[in-house]
C-alpha cells in the first residue's frame, strides 16, 4: 500500500448480498473461501469430524489438543516439539484424505450447480471484469467444482465459469499459466516433486483419481515415501509465512498480494472464513492493501465480532486526512441468493467500505 492509500470506517449499516452484487456489478469481484465453503458441501470437513478421525487412528494425538477444542491449528500452536507437530500435521493430512469424497462424481449435480451459481458472481464466463478465487481449504472440492463443467449438460454440466487453477490434464501445475484460482495454504492433493534429471529443480503436481486408488490410498503412499503435501497447517501466522517459500505457495501468496495492493478498483468478498488468529497474515495483507470494499461473510456471533475488530484495525491503519468523510461497515442477514445450499442462505455479511486517498 502506498502511504497515500488510506481507508476510514465508522458505524454499522445493513446490506444484503443482492444489494452488494448490484452495487459492484461493474467492479472486479475477488473471492476468498474458508472452511465454511467446504463444510457447506461436505460436513465431514469440520474440525470436529477431522479430530475424531485422527484420534481414532492414533489415540495419543488427543493429548496434544486443548480439552474440548478440536482445532488442529490451535493444537499445533501448543506443540513444543517438532516431533509432536509432525505427528499432528500428518494426522490432519490423513484425516482430510480419509473423510474426503472418493472422486468428483461423489458430488451431486445439484451440489456442483449450487456452488457454481455462487462462484459465477466472481468468475462467471460472461462476467467482466473477471475476478480471482482464493481458498485456504485443504480439500479438492473447489477443483472438482471447476472441472465438472462441459459444453453440454450431463456428467459435465454447462460451462458457467471462466476459471482455471493452473493444473493441467496430467495434474502438473504451470507456473506461467493465467490461473484464476489459488490454494493459499496448499492442499492435501498438491505435492512438490524433484525432477529426475535435474535434482536441483522441482515441479508441483496434483494427485488425481485413479481407478482402484482413491485419494486416501494415494496420500498414504506419498507419506510412506516421506513426501508431505504442499500444505500449511502451522499454528501461527509467522510459521505459515515461512512455509510460503515453496514455489506454488509463493506464487499463490504473490497473486493474493497483487489483488490486495494493486487492484484498488476491485472489491473482495469472503465466504466461510472466520479470520482466526492463525490467519492474521491474510488479514494483515488485506489491511495493507488498497482494496476499497470488503464484504465479510459472517456465520457465528464470534465471526461478527472478529469481522468488526478487523474493520477497526484496518481503519486505524488507514486514518484519512483531517476533514475527509469516513465510510462505514454494514451488516445484515443474507436472506436469499444463489449460493452454497443452506450455508449461504444462513450467512450474514459485514460490509467494510473505505475511501482511498
PDB file of N, CA and C in Angstrom, residues 43 79 127 152 166 244 252-253 281 311 328 339:
ATOM      1  N   UNK A  43     -20.047 -31.939   5.309  1.00  0.00           N
ATOM      2  CA  UNK A  43     -19.912 -31.577   6.717  1.00  0.00           C
ATOM      3  C   UNK A  43     -18.740 -32.255   7.413  1.00  0.00           C
ATOM      4  N   UNK A  79       2.038 -27.212  20.421  1.00  0.00           N
ATOM      5  CA  UNK A  79       3.116 -28.203  20.347  1.00  0.00           C
ATOM      6  C   UNK A  79       4.464 -27.571  20.681  1.00  0.00           C
ATOM      7  N   UNK A 127     -18.851 -12.817 -17.084  1.00  0.00           N
ATOM      8  CA  UNK A 127     -18.552 -11.735 -16.145  1.00  0.00           C
ATOM      9  C   UNK A 127     -17.379 -10.913 -16.637  1.00  0.00           C
ATOM     10  N   UNK A 152     -21.910 -29.422 -22.809  1.00  0.00           N
ATOM     11  CA  UNK A 152     -23.264 -29.961 -22.798  1.00  0.00           C
ATOM     12  C   UNK A 152     -23.659 -30.410 -21.393  1.00  0.00           C
ATOM     13  N   UNK A 166      -4.693 -23.722 -12.865  1.00  0.00           N
ATOM     14  CA  UNK A 166      -3.311 -23.825 -13.342  1.00  0.00           C
ATOM     15  C   UNK A 166      -2.776 -25.233 -13.423  1.00  0.00           C
ATOM     16  N   UNK A 244       5.433 -20.457   3.171  1.00  0.00           N
ATOM     17  CA  UNK A 244       5.024 -19.915   1.884  1.00  0.00           C
ATOM     18  C   UNK A 244       6.201 -19.707   0.930  1.00  0.00           C
ATOM     19  N   UNK A 252       1.035 -18.295  -5.109  1.00  0.00           N
ATOM     20  CA  UNK A 252      -0.326 -18.023  -4.649  1.00  0.00           C
ATOM     21  C   UNK A 252      -0.354 -16.786  -3.759  1.00  0.00           C
ATOM     22  N   UNK A 253       0.631 -16.693  -2.866  1.00  0.00           N
ATOM     23  CA  UNK A 253       0.685 -15.533  -1.982  1.00  0.00           C
ATOM     24  C   UNK A 253       0.937 -14.254  -2.773  1.00  0.00           C
ATOM     25  N   UNK A 281      -1.970 -13.367   8.981  1.00  0.00           N
ATOM     26  CA  UNK A 281      -1.188 -12.964   7.808  1.00  0.00           C
ATOM     27  C   UNK A 281      -2.095 -12.590   6.647  1.00  0.00           C
ATOM     28  N   UNK A 311     -12.249  -4.679  10.926  1.00  0.00           N
ATOM     29  CA  UNK A 311     -12.584  -3.398  10.304  1.00  0.00           C
ATOM     30  C   UNK A 311     -11.974  -2.245  11.081  1.00  0.00           C
ATOM     31  N   UNK A 328     -18.138   3.295   6.021  1.00  0.00           N
ATOM     32  CA  UNK A 328     -18.837   2.509   7.035  1.00  0.00           C
ATOM     33  C   UNK A 328     -18.642   1.012   6.900  1.00  0.00           C
ATOM     34  N   UNK A 339     -26.443 -19.718  -4.026  1.00  0.00           N
ATOM     35  CA  UNK A 339     -25.286 -19.943  -3.184  1.00  0.00           C
ATOM     36  C   UNK A 339     -25.045 -21.383  -2.850  1.00  0.00           C
TER      37      UNK A 339
END
